[in-house]
PDB file of C-alpha atoms in Angstrom:
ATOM      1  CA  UNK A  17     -12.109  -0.647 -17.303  1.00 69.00           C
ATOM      2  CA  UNK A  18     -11.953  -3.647 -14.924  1.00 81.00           C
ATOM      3  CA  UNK A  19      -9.685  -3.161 -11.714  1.00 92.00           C
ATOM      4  CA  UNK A  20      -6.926  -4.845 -10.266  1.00 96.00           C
ATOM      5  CA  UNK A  21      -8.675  -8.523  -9.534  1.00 96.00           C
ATOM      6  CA  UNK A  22      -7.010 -11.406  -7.061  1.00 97.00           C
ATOM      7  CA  UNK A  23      -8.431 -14.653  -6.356  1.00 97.00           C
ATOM      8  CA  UNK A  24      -9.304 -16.469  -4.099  1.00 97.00           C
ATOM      9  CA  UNK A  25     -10.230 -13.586  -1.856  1.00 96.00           C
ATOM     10  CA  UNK A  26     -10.046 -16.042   1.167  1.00 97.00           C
ATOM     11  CA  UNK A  27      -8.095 -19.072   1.649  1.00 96.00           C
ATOM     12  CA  UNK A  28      -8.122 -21.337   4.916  1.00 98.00           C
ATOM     13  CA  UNK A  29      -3.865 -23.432   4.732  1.00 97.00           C
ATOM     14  CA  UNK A  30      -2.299 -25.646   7.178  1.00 97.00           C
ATOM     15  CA  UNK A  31       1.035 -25.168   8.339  1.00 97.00           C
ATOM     16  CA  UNK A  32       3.386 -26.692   5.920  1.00 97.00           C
ATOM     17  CA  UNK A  33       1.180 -27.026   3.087  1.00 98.00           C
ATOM     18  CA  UNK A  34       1.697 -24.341  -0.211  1.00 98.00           C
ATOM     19  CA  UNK A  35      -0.464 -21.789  -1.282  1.00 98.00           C
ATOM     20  CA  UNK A  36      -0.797 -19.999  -5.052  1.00 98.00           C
ATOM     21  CA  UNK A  37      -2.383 -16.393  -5.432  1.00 98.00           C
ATOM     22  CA  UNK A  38      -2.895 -14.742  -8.282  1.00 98.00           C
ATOM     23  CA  UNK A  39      -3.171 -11.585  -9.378  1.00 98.00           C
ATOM     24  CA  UNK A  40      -4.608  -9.779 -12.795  1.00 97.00           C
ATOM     25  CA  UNK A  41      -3.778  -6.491 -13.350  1.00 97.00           C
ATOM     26  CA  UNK A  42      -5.810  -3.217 -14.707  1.00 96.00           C
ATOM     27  CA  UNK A  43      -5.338  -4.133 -18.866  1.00 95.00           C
ATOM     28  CA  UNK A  44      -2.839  -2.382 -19.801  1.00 94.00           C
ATOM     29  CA  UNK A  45      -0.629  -2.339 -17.149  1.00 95.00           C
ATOM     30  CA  UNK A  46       2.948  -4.072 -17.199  1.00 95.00           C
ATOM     31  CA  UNK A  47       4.120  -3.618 -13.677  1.00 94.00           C
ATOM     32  CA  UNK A  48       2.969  -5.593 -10.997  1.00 96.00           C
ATOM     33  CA  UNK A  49       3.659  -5.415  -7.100  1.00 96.00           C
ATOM     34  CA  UNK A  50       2.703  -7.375  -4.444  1.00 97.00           C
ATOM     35  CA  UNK A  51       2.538  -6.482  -0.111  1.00 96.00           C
ATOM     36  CA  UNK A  52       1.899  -8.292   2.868  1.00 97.00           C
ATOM     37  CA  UNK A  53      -0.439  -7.006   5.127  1.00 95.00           C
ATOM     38  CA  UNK A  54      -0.711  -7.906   9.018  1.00 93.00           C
ATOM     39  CA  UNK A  55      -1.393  -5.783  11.901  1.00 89.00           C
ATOM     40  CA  UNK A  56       1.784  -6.371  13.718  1.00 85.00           C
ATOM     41  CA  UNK A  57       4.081  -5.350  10.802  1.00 87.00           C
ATOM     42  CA  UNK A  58       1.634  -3.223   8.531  1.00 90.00           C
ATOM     43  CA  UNK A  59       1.985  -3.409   5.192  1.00 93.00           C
ATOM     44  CA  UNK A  60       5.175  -5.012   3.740  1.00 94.00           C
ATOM     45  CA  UNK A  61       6.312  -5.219   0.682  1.00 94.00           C
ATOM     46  CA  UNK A  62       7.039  -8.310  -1.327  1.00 96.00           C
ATOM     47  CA  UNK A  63       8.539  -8.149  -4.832  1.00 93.00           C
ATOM     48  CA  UNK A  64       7.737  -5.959  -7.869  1.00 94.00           C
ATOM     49  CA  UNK A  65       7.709  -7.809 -11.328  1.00 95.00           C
ATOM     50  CA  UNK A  66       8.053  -6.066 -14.981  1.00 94.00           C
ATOM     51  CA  UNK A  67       8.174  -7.291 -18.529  1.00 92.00           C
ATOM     52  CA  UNK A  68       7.908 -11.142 -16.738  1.00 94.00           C
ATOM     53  CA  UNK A  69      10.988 -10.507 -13.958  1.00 94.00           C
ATOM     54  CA  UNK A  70      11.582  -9.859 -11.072  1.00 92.00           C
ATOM     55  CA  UNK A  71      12.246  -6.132 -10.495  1.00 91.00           C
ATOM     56  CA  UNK A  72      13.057  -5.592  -6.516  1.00 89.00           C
ATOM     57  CA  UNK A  73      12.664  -7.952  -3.788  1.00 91.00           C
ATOM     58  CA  UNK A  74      11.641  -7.394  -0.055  1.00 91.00           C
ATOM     59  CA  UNK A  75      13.355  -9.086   2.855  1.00 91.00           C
ATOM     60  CA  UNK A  76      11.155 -12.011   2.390  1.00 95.00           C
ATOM     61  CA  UNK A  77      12.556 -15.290   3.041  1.00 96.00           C
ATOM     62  CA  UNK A  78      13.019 -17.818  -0.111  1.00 95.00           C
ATOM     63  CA  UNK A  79       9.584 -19.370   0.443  1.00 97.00           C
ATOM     64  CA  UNK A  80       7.927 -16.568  -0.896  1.00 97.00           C
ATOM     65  CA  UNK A  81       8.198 -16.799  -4.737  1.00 96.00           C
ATOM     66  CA  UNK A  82       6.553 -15.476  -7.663  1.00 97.00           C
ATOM     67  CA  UNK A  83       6.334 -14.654 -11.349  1.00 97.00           C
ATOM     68  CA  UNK A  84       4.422 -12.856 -14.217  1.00 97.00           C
ATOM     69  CA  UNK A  85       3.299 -13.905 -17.402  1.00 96.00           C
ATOM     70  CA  UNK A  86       3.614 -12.697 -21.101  1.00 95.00           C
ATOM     71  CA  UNK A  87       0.589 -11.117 -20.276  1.00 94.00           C
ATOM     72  CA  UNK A  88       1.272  -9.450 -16.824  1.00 95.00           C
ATOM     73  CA  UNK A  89      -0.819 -11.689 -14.707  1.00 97.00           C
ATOM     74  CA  UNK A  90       1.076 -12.197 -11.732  1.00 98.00           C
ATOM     75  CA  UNK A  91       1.257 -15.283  -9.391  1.00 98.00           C
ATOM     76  CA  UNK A  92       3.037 -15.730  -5.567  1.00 98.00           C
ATOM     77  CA  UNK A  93       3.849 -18.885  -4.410  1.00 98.00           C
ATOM     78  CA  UNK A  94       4.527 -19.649  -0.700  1.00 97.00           C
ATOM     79  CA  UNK A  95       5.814 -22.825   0.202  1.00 95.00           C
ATOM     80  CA  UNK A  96       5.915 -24.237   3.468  1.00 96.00           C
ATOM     81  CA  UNK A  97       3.284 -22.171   5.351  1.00 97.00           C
ATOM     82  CA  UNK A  98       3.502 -21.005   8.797  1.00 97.00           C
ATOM     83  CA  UNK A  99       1.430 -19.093  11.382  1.00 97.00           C
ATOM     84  CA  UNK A 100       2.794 -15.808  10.637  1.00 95.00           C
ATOM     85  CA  UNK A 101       2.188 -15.851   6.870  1.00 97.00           C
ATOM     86  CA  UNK A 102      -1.218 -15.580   7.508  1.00 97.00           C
ATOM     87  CA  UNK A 103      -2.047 -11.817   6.254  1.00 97.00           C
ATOM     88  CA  UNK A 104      -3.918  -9.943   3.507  1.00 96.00           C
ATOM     89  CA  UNK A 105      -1.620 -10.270   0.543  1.00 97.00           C
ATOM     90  CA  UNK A 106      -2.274  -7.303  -2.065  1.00 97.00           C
ATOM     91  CA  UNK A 107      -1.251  -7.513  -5.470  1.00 97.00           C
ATOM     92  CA  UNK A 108      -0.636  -3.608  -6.803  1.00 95.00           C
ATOM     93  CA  UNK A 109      -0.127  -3.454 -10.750  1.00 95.00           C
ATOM     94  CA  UNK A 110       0.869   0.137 -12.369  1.00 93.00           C
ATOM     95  CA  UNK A 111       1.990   0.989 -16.206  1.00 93.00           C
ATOM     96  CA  UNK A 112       5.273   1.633 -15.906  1.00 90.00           C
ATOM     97  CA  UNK A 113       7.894   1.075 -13.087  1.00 87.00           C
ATOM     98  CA  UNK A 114       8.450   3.654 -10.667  1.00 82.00           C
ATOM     99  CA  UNK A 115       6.836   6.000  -7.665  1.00 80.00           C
ATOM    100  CA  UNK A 116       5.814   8.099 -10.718  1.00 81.00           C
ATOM    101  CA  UNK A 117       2.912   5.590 -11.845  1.00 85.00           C
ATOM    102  CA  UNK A 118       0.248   5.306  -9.931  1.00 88.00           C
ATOM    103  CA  UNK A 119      -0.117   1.839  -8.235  1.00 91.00           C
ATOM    104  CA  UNK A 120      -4.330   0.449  -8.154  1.00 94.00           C
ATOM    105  CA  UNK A 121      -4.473  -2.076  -5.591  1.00 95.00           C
ATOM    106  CA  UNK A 122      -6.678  -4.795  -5.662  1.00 95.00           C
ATOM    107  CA  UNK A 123      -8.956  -5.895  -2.987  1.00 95.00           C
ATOM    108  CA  UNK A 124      -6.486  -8.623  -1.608  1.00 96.00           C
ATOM    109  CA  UNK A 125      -6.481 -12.352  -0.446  1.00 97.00           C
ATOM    110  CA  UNK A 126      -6.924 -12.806   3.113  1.00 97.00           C
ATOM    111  CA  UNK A 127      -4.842 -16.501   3.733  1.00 98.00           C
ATOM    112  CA  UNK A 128      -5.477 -17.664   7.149  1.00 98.00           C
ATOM    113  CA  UNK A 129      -3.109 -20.930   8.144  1.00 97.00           C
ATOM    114  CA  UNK A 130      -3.883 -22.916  10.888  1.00 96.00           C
TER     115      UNK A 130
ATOM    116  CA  UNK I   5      16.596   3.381   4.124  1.00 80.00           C
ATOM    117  CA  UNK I   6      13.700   4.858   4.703  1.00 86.00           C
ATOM    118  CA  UNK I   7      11.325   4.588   7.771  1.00 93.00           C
ATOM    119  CA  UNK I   8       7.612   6.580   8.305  1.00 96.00           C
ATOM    120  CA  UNK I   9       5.911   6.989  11.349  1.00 96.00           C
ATOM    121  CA  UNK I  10       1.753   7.658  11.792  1.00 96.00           C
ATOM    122  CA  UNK I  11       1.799   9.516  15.040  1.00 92.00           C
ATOM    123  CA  UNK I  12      -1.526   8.345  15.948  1.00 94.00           C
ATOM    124  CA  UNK I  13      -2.656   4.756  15.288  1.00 94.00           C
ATOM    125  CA  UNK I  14      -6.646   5.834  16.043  1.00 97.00           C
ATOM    126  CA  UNK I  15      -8.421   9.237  15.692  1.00 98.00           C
ATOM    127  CA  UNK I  16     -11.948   9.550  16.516  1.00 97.00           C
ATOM    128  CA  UNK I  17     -13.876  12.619  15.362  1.00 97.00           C
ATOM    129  CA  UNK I  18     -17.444  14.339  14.895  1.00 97.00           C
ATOM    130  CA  UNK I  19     -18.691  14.122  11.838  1.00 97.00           C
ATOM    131  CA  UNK I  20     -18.276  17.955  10.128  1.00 97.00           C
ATOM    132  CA  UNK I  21     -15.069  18.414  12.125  1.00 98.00           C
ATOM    133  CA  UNK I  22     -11.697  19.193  10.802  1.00 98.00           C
ATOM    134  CA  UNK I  23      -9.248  16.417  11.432  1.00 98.00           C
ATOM    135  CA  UNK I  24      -5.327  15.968  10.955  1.00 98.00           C
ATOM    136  CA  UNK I  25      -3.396  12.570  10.438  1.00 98.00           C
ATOM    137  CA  UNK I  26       0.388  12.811  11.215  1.00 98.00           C
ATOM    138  CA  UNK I  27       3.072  11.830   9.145  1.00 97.00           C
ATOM    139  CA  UNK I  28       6.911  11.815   9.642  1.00 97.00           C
ATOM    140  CA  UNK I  29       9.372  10.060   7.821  1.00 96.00           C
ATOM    141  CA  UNK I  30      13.276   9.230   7.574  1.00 94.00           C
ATOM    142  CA  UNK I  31      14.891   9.054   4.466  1.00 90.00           C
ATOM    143  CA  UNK I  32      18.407   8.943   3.310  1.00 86.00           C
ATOM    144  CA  UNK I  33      17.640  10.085   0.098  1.00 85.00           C
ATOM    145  CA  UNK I  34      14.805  12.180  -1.632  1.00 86.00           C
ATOM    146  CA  UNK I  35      11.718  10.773  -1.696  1.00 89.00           C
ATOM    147  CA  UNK I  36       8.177  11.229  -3.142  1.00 92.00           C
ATOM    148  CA  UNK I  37       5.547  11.094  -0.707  1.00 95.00           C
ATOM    149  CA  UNK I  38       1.733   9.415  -0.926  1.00 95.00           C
ATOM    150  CA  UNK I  39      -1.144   9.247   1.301  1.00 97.00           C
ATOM    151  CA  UNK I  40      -2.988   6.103   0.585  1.00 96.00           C
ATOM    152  CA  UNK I  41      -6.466   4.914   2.232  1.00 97.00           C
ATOM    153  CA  UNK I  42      -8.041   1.889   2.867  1.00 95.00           C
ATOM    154  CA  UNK I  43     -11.793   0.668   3.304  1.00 93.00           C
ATOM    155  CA  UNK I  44     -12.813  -2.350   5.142  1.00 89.00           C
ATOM    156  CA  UNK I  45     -12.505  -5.145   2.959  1.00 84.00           C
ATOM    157  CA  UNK I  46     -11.132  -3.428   0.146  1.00 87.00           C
ATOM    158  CA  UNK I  47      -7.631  -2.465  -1.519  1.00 90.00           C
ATOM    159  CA  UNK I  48      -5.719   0.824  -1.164  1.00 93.00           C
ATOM    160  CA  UNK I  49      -6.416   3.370  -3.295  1.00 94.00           C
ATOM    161  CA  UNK I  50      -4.402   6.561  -3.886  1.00 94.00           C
ATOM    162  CA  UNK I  51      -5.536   9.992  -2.058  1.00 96.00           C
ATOM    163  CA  UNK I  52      -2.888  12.322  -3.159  1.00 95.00           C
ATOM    164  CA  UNK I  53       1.016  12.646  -3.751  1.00 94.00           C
ATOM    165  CA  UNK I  54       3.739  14.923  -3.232  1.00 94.00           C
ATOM    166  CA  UNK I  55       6.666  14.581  -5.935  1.00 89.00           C
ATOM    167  CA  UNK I  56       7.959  18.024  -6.645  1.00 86.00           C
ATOM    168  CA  UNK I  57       6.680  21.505  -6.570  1.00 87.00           C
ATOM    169  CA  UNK I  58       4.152  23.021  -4.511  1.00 89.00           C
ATOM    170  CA  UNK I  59       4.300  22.215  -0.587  1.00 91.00           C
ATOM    171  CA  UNK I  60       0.598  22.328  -0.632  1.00 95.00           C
ATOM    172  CA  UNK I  61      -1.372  19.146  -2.432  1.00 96.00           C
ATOM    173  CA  UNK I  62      -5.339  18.369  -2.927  1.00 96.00           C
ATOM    174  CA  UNK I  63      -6.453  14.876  -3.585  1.00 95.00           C
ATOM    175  CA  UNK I  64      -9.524  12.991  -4.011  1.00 94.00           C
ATOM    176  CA  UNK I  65     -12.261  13.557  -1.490  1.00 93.00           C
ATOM    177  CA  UNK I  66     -11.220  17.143  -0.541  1.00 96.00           C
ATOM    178  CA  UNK I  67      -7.647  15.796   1.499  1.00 97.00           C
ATOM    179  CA  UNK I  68      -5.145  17.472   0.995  1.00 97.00           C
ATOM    180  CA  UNK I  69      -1.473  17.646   2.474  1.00 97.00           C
ATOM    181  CA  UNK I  70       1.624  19.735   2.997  1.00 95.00           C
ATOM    182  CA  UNK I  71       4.886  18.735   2.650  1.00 95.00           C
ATOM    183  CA  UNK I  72       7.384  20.073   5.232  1.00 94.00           C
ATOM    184  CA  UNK I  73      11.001  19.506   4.317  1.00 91.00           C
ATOM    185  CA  UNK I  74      12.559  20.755   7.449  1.00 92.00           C
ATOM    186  CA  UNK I  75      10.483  18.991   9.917  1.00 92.00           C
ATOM    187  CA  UNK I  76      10.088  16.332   7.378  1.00 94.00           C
ATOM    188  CA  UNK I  77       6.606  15.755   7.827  1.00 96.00           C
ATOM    189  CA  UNK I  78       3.445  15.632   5.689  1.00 97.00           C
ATOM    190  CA  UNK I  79       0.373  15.948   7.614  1.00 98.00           C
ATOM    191  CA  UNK I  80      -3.071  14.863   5.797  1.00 98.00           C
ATOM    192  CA  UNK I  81      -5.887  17.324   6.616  1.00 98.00           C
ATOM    193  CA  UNK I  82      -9.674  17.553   5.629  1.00 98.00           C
ATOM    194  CA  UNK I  83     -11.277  20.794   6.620  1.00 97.00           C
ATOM    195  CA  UNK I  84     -14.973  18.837   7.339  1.00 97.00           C
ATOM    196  CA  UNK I  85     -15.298  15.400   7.417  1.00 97.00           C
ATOM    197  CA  UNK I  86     -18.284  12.559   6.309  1.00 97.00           C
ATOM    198  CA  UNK I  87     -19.446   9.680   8.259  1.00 96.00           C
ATOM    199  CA  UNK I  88     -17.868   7.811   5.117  1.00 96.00           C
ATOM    200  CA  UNK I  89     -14.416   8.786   5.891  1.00 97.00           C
ATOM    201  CA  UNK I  90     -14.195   6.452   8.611  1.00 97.00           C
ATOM    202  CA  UNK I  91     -11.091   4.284   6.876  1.00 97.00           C
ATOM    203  CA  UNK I  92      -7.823   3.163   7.321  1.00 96.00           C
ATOM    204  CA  UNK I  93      -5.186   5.648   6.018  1.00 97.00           C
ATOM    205  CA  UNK I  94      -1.767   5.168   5.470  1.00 97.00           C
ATOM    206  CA  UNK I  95       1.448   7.395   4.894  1.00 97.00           C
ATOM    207  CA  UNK I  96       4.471   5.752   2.237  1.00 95.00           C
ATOM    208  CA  UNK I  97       7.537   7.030   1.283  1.00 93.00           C
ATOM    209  CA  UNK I  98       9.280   6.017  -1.843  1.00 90.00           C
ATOM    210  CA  UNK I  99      13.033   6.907  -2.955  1.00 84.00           C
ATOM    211  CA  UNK I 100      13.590   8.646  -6.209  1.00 79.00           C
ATOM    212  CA  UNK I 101      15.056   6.587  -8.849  1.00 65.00           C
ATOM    213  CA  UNK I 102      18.268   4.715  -7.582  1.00 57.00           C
ATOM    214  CA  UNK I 103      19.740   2.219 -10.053  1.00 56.00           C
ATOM    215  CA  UNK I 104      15.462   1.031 -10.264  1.00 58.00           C
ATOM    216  CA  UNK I 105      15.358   0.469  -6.151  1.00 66.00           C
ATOM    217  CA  UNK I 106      11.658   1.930  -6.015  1.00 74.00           C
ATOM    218  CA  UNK I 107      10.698   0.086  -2.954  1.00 81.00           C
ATOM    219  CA  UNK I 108       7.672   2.250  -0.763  1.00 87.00           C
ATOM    220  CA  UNK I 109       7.942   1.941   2.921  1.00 92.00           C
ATOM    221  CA  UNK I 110       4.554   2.569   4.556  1.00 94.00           C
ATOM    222  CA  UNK I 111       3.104   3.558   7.872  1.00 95.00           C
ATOM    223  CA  UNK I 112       1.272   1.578  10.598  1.00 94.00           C
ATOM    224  CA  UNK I 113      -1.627   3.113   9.037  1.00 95.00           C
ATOM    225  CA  UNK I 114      -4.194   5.626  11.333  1.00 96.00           C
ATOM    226  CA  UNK I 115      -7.627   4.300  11.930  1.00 96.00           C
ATOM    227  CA  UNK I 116      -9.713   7.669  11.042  1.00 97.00           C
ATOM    228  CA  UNK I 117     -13.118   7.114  13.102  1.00 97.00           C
ATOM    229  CA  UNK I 118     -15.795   9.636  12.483  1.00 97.00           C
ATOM    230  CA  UNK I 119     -18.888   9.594  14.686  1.00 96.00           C
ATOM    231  CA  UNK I 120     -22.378  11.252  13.464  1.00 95.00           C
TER     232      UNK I 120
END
């Protein structure tokens, strides 16, 4: 069975421009969750989406946006980049909602903005 | 809310050691407890969880980890350790089920060097 895949794996943004990941999840699986990864903060997360909504939100600000599809692919959208977005952004998709489902991570997008 | 600290952000160890990663956390509420870990370049996968039980749990890789309510820690420990252990591993907390709020908190992560 094919893992958790995100593309691009690397992505080079200038401040103030937008950037689109996406995310497809393990077949199968409905839930999908996403995390922001830097050293300063370690790893943060970002929203959880089931069944095509959103599920639970981190304290992200409004530029970071995203959505699923019918089938469970998974984009985020961040608008109006800055320095500090740049991270590894990992994209986490599960069966079912909850801390009782195992979460396989994919192998991330690493945006850099300059 | 819910908060987890990783006493030590870097642990260096001989290869066929034992080591021990800390782990404390802060909750609120219950939680269930995971011990993810990290290769360069790669995703995190899953090493083991504590969500009822037993005090004492094995994962992948021969980790394993006890939970300690009262001091409300739970250490990772590997009796012997491989050259290819040298990752990044990370303690998360989750709450149990609360109106669907299953938001993990993680660690800072420990850098686990081992040296041959």
């Amino acid at each position: 069975k094919a893992g958790v895949t995100q593309t691009p794996r690397y992505l080079i943004k200038t401040r103030g421009q937008q950037v689109t990941l996406s995310c497809s999840p393990i077949s199968g699986h409905r839930s999908v969750s996403w995390y922001q990864q830097t050293p300063g903060q370690g790893l943060q997360f970002l929203f959880e989406y089931f069944s095509e909504t959103q599920r639970n939100k981190g304290n992200f600000p409004g530029r970071f946006s995203g959505r699923q599809f019918s089938n469970s692919r998974s984009e985020m959208n961040v608008s109006t980049l800055e320095l500090g977005d740049s991270a590894l952004y990992l994209c986490a998709s599960s069966l079912d909602r909850g801390p009782l489902n195992e979460q396989f991570f994919g192998p991330g997008t690493r945006l850099t903005v300059l | 809310a819910q908060s987890v600290t990783q006493l030590d952000s870097q642990v260096p160890v001989f290869e066929e050691a034992p080591v021990e990663l800390r782990c404390n956390y802060s909750s609120s509420v219950s939680v269930y407890l995971f011990w993810y870990v990290q290769y360069p370049n790669q995703g995190l996968q899953l090493l083991l969880k504590y969500l009822s039980g037993s005090t004492l749990v094995k994962g992948i890789n021969g980790f394993e980890a006890e939970f300690n309510k009262s001091q409300t820690s739970f250490h990772l420990r590997k009796p012997s350790v491989h050259i290819s252990d040298t990752a990044e591993y990370f303690c998360a907390v989750s709450p149990h089920a609360s109106g669907g709020s299953y938001i993990p908190t993680f660690g800072r992560g420990t850098s686990l060097i081992v040296h041959p």
